[in-house]
PDB file of C-alpha atoms in Angstrom:
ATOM      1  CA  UNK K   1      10.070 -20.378 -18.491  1.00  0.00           C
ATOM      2  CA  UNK K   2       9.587 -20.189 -14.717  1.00  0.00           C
ATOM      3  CA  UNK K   3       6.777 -18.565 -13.868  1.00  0.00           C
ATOM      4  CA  UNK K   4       5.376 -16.710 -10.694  1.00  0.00           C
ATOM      5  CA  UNK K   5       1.773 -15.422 -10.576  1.00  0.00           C
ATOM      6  CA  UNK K   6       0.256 -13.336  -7.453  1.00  0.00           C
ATOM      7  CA  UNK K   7      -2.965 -12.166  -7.273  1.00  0.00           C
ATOM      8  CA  UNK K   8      -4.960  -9.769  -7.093  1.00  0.00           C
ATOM      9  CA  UNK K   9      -2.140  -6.947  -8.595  1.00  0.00           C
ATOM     10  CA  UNK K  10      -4.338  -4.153  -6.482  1.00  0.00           C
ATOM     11  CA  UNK K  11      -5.868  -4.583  -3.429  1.00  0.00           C
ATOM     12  CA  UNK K  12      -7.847  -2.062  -1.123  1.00  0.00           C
ATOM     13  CA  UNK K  13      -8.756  -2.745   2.003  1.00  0.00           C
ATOM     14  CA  UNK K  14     -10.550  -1.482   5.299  1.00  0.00           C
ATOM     15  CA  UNK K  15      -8.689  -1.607   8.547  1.00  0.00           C
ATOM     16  CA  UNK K  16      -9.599  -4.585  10.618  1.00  0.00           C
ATOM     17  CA  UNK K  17     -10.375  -6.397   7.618  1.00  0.00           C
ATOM     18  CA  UNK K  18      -9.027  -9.919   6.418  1.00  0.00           C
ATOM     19  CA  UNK K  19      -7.085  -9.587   3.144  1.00  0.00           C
ATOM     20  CA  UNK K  20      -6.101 -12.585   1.388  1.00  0.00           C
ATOM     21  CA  UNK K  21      -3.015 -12.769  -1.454  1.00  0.00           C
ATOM     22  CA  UNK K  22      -2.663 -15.708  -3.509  1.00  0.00           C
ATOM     23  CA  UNK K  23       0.476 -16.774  -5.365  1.00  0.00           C
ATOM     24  CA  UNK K  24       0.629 -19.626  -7.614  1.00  0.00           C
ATOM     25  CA  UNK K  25       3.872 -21.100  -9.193  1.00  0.00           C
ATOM     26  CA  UNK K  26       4.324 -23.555 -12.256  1.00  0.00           C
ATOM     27  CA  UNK K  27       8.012 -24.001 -11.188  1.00  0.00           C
ATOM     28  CA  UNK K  28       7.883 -26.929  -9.723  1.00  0.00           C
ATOM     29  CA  UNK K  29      10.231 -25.344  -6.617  1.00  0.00           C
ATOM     30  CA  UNK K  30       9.844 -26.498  -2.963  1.00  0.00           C
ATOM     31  CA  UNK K  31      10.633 -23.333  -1.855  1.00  0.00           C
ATOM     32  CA  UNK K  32       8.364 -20.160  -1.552  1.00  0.00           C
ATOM     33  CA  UNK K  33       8.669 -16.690  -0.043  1.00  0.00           C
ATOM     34  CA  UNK K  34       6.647 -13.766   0.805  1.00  0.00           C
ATOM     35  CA  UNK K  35       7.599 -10.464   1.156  1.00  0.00           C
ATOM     36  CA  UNK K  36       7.246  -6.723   1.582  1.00  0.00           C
ATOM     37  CA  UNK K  37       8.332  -3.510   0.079  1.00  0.00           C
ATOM     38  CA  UNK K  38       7.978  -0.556   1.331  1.00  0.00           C
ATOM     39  CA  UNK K  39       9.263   2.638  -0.900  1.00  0.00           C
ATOM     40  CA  UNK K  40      12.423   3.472  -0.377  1.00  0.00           C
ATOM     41  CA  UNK K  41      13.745  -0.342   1.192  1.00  0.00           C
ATOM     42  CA  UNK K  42      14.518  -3.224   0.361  1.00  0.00           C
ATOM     43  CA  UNK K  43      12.622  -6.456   0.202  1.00  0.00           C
ATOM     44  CA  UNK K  44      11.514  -7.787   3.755  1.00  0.00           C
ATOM     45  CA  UNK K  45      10.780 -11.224   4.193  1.00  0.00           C
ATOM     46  CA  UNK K  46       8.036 -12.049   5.939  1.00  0.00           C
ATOM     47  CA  UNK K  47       7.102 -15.873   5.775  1.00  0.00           C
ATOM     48  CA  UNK K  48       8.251 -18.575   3.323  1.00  0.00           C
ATOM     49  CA  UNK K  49       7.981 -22.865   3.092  1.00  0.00           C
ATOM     50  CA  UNK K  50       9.743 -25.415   2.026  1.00  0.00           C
ATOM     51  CA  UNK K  51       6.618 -27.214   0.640  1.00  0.00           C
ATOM     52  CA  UNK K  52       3.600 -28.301   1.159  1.00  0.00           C
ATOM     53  CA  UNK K  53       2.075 -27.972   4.816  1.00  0.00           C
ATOM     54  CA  UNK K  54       5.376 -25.946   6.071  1.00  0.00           C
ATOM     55  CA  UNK K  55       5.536 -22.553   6.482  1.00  0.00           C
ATOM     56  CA  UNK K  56       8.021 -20.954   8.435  1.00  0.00           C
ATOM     57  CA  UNK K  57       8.738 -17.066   9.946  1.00  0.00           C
ATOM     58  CA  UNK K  58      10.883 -14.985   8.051  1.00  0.00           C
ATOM     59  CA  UNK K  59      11.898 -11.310   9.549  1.00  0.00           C
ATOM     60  CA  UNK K  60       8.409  -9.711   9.900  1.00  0.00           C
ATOM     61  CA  UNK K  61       6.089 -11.884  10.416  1.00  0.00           C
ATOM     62  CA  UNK K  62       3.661 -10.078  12.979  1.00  0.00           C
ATOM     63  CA  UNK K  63       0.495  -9.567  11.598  1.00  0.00           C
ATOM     64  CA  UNK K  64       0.700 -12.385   9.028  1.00  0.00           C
ATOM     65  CA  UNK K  65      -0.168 -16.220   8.733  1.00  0.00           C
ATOM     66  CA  UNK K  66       0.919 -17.867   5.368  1.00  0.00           C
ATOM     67  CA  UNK K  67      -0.427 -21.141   4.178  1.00  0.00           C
ATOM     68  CA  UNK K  68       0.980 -23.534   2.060  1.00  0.00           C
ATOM     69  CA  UNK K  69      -1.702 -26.189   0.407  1.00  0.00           C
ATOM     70  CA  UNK K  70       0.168 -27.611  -1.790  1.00  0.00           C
ATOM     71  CA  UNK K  71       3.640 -27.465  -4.135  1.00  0.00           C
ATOM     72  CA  UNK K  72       2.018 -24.344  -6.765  1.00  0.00           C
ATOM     73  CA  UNK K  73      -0.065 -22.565  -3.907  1.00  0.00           C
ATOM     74  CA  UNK K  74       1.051 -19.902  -1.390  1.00  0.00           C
ATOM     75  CA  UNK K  75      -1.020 -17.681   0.717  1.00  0.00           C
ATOM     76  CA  UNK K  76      -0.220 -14.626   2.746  1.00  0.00           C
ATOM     77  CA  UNK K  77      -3.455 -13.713   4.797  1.00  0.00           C
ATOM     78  CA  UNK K  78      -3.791 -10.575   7.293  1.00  0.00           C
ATOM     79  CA  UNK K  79      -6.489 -11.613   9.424  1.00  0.00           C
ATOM     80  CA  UNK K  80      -6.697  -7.775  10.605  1.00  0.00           C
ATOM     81  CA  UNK K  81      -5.354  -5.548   8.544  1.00  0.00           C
ATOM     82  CA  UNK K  82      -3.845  -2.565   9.419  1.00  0.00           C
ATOM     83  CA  UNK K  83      -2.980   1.094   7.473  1.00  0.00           C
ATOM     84  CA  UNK K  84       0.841  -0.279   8.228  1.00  0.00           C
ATOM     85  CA  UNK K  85       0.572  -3.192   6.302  1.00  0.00           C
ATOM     86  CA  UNK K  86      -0.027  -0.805   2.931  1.00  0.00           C
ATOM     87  CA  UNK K  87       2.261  -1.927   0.354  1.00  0.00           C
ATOM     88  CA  UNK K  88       3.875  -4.137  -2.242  1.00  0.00           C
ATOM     89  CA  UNK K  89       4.028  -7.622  -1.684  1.00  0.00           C
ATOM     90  CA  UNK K  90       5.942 -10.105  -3.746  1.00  0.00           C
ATOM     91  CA  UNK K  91       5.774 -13.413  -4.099  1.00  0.00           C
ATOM     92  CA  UNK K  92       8.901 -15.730  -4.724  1.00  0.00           C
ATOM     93  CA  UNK K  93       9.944 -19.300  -5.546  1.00  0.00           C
ATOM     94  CA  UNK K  94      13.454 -20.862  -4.835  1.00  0.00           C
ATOM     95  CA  UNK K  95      15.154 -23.571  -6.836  1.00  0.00           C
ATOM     96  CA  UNK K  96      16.758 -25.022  -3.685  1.00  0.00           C
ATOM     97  CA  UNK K  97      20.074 -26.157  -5.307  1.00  0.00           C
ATOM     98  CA  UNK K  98      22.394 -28.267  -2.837  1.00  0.00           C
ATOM     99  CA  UNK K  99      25.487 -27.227  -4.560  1.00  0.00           C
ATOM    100  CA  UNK K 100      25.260 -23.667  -5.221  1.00  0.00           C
ATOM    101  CA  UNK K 101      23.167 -20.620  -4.078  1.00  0.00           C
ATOM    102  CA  UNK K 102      19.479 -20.881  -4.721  1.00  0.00           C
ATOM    103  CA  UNK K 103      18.098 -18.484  -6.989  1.00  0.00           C
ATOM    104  CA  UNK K 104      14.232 -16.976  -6.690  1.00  0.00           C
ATOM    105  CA  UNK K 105      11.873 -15.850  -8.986  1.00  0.00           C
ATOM    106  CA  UNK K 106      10.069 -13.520  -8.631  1.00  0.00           C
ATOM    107  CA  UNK K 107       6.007 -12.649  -9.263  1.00  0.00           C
ATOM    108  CA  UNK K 108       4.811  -8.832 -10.836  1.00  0.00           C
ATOM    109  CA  UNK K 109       3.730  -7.707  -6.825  1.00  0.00           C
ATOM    110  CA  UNK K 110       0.358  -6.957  -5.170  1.00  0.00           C
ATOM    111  CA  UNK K 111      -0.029  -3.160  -4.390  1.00  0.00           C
ATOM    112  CA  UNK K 112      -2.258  -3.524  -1.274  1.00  0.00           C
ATOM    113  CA  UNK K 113      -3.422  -0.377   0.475  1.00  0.00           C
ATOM    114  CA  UNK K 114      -5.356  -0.588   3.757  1.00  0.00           C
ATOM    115  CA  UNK K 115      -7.794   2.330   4.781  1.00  0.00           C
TER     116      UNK K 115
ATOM    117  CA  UNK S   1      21.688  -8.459  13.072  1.00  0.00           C
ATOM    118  CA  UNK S   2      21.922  -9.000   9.141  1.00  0.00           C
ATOM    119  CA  UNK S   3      21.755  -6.040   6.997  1.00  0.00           C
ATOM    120  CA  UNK S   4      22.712  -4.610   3.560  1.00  0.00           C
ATOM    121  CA  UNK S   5      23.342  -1.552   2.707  1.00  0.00           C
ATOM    122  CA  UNK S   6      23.173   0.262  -0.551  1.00  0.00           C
ATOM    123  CA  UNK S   7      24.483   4.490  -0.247  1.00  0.00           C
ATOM    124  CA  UNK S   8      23.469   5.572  -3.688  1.00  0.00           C
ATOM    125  CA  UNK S   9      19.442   5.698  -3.970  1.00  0.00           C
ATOM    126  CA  UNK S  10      19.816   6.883  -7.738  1.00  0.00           C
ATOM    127  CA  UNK S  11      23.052   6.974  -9.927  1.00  0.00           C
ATOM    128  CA  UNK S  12      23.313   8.495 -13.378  1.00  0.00           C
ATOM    129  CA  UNK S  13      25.954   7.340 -15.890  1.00  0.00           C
ATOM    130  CA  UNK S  14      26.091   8.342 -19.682  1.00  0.00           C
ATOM    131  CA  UNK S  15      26.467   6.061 -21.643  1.00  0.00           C
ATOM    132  CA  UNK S  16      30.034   4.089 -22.388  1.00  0.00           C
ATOM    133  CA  UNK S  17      31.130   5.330 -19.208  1.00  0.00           C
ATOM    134  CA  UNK S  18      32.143   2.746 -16.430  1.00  0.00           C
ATOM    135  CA  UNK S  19      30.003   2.112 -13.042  1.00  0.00           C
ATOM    136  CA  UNK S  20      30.673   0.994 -10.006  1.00  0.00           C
ATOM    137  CA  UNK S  21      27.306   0.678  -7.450  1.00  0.00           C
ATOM    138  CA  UNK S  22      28.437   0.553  -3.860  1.00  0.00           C
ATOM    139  CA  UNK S  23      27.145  -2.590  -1.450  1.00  0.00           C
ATOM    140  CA  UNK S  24      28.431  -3.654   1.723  1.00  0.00           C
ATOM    141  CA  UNK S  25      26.675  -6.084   4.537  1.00  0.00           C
ATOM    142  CA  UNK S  26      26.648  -6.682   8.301  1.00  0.00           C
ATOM    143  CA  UNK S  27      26.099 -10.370   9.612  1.00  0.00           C
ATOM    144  CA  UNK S  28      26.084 -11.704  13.064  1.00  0.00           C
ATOM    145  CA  UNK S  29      24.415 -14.781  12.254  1.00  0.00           C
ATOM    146  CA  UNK S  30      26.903 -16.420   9.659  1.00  0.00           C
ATOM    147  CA  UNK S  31      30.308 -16.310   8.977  1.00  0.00           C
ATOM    148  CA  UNK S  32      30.132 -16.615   5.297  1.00  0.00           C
ATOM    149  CA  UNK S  33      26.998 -15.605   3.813  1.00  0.00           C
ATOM    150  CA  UNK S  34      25.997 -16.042   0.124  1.00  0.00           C
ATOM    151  CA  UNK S  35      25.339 -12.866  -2.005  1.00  0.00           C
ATOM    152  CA  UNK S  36      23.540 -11.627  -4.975  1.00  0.00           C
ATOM    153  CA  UNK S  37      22.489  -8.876  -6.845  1.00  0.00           C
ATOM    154  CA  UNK S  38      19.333  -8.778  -8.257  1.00  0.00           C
ATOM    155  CA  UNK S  39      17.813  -6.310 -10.603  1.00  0.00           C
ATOM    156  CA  UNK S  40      14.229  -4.953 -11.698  1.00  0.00           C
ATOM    157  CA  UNK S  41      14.393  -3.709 -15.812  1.00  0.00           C
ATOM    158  CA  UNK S  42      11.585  -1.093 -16.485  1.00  0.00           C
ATOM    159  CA  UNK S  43       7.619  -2.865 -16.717  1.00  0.00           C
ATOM    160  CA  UNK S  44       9.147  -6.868 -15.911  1.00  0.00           C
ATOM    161  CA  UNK S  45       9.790  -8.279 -12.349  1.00  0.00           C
ATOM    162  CA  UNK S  46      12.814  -8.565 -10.049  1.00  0.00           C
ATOM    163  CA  UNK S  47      15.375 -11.158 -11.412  1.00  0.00           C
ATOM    164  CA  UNK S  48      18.835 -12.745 -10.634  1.00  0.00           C
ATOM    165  CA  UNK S  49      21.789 -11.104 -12.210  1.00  0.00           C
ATOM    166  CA  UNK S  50      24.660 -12.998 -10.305  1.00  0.00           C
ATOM    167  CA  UNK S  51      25.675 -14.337  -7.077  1.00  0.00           C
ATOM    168  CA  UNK S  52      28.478 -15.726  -5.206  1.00  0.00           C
ATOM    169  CA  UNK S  53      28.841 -18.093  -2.502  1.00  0.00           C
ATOM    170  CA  UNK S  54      32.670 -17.955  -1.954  1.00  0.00           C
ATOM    171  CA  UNK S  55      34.180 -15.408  -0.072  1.00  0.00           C
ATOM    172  CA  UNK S  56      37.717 -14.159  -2.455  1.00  0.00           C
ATOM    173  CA  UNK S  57      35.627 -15.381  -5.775  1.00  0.00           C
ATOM    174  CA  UNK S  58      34.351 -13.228  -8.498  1.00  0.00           C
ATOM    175  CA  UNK S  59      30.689 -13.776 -10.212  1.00  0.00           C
ATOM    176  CA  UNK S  60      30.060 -11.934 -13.591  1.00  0.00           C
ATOM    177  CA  UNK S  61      26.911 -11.801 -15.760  1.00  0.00           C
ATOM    178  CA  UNK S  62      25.817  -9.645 -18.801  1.00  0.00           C
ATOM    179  CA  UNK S  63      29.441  -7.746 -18.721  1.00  0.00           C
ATOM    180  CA  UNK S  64      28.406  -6.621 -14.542  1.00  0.00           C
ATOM    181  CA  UNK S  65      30.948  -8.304 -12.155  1.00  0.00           C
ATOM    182  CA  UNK S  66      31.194  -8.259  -8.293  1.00  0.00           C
ATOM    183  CA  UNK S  67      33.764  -9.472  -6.164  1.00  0.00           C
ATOM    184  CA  UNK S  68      32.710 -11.090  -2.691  1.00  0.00           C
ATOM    185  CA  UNK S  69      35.134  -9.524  -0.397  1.00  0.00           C
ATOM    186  CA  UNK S  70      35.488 -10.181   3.084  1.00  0.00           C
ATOM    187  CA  UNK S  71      38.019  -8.654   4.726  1.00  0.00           C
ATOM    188  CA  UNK S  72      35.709  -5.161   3.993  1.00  0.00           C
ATOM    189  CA  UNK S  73      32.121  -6.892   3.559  1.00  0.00           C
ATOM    190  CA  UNK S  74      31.574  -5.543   0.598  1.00  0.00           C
ATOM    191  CA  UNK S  75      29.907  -6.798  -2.540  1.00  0.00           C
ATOM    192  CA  UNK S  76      30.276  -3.568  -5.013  1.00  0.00           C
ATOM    193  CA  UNK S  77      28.945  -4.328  -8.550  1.00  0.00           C
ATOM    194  CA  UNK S  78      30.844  -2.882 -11.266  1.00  0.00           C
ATOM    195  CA  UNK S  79      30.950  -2.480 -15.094  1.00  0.00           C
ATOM    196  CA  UNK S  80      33.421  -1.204 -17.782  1.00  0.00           C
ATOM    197  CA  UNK S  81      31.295   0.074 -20.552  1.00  0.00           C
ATOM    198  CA  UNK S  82      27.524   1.035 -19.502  1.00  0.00           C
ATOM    199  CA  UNK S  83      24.218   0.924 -22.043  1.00  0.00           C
ATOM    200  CA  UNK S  84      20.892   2.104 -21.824  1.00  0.00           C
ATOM    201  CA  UNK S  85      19.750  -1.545 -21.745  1.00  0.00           C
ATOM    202  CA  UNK S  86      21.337  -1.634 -18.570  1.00  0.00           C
ATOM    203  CA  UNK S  87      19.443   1.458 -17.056  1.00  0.00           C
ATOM    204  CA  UNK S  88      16.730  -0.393 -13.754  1.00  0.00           C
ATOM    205  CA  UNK S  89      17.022  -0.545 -10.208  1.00  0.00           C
ATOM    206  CA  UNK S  90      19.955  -3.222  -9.033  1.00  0.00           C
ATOM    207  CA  UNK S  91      19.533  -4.688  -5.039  1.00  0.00           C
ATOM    208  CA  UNK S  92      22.438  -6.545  -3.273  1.00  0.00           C
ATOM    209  CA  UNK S  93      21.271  -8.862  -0.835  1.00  0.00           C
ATOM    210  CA  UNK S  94      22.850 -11.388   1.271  1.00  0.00           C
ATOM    211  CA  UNK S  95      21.687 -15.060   1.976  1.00  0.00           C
ATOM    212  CA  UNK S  96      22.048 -16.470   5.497  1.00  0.00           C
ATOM    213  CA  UNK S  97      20.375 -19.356   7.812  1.00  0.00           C
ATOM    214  CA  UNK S  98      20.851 -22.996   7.762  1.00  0.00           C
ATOM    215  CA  UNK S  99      20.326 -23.128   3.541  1.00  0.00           C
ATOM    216  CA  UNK S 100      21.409 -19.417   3.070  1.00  0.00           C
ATOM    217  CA  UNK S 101      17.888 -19.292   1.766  1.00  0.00           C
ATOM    218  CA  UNK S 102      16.786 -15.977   4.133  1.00  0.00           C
ATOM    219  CA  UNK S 103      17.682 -12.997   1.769  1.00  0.00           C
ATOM    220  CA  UNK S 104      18.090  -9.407   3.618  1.00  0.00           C
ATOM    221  CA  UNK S 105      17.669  -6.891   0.491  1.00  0.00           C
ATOM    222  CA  UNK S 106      19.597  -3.355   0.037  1.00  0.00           C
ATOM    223  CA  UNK S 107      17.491  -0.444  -0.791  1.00  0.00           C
ATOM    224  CA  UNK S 108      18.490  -0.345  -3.984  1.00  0.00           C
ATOM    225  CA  UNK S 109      20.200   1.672  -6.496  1.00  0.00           C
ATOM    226  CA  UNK S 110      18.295   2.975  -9.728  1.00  0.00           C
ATOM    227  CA  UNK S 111      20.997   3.278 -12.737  1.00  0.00           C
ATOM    228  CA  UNK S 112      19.835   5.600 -15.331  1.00  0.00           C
ATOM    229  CA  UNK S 113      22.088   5.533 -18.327  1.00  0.00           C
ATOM    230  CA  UNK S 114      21.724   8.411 -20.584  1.00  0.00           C
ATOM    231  CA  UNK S 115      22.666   8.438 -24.097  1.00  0.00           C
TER     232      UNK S 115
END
């Protein structure tokens, strides 16, 4: 069973702060994706890779570095947070197929709400 | 730009009847984009329910089909006979760039079936 894991599933933070979210994925995909929700919209992509040591900018990236360390590991890091960075944040990885579209899966979300 | 968009926020269907949830797109960046709908069941994560990367083709999964069309850009999902099972909160999105890996998310559309 594929699985996606992000951590921490609540985070609180102070403005200005640096707020690290971890995903980790046993799927054994190249590709991985990070991105936002905000109630009432849709998912917003904000960085994603296509392995290890790549990251690349998705639609809203301001305000957000990603790192990649290896196949299973995918950060998104706010170096300075900001109250308009509060929400949910999900992590995602691709199966990259060559012939048809690539499906993600998905993790549970990080709530993250900065003060 | 790219953009989905989804006009119901919240549809209610008893049970048995049929459904039809609306979804149409805007690309300027491709001229056939792949599309999907994805869906969120109550307490588990967002997951694939079908896609299609062929404009004129039909994908089906679980008894829900959608029908890439487009001459109108549209991507409705419909089904003849709903359950309760199927009541959770259904997102169209379409895949562009060089892979058709960048997904652009509707709002989404919670179905509540009620018995």
């Amino acid at each position: 069973e594929a699985a996606v894991t992000q951590s921490p599933r609540n985070k609180v933070a102070v403005t200005g702060g640096k707020v690290t979210l971890s995903c980790n994925q046993t799927n054994n995909h190249n590709n991985m994706y990070w991105y936002r929700q905000d109630t009432g919209h849709g998912l917003r992509l904000i960085h994603y890779s296509y392995g290890a040591g790549s990251t690349e900018k998705g639609d809203i990236p301001d305000g957000y570095k990603a790192s990649r360390p290896s196949q299973e590991n995918f950060s998104l890091i706010l170096e300075l947070a900001t109250p308009s960075q509060t929400s949910v944040y999900f992590c995602a990885s691709g199966d990259a197929r060559t012939t048809s579209a690539e499906t993600l899966y998905f993790g549970s979300g990080t709530r993250l709400t900065v003060l | 730009g790219d953009s989905v968009t989804q006009t119901e926020g919240q549809v209610t269907v008893s049970e048995s009847k049929s459904l039809i949830i609306n979804c149409t797109y805007s690309t300027t960046s491709i001229a056939y984009p792949n599309l999907f709908w994805y869906v969120r069941y109550p307490g588990e994560g967002l997951q694939l329910l079908l896609k299609v990367i062929t404009a004129g083709q039909k994908g089906s999964s679980r008894g829900f089909e959608a029908t890439y069309n487009k001459e109108t850009t549209s991507f409705h999902l419909q089904k003849a006979s709903v359950q309760e099972s199927d009541s959770a909160v259904y997102y169209c999105a379409l895949g562009v760039g060089p892979n058709y890996n960048v997904l652009y998310f509707g709002s989404g559309t919670k179905l509540t079936v009620e018995p």
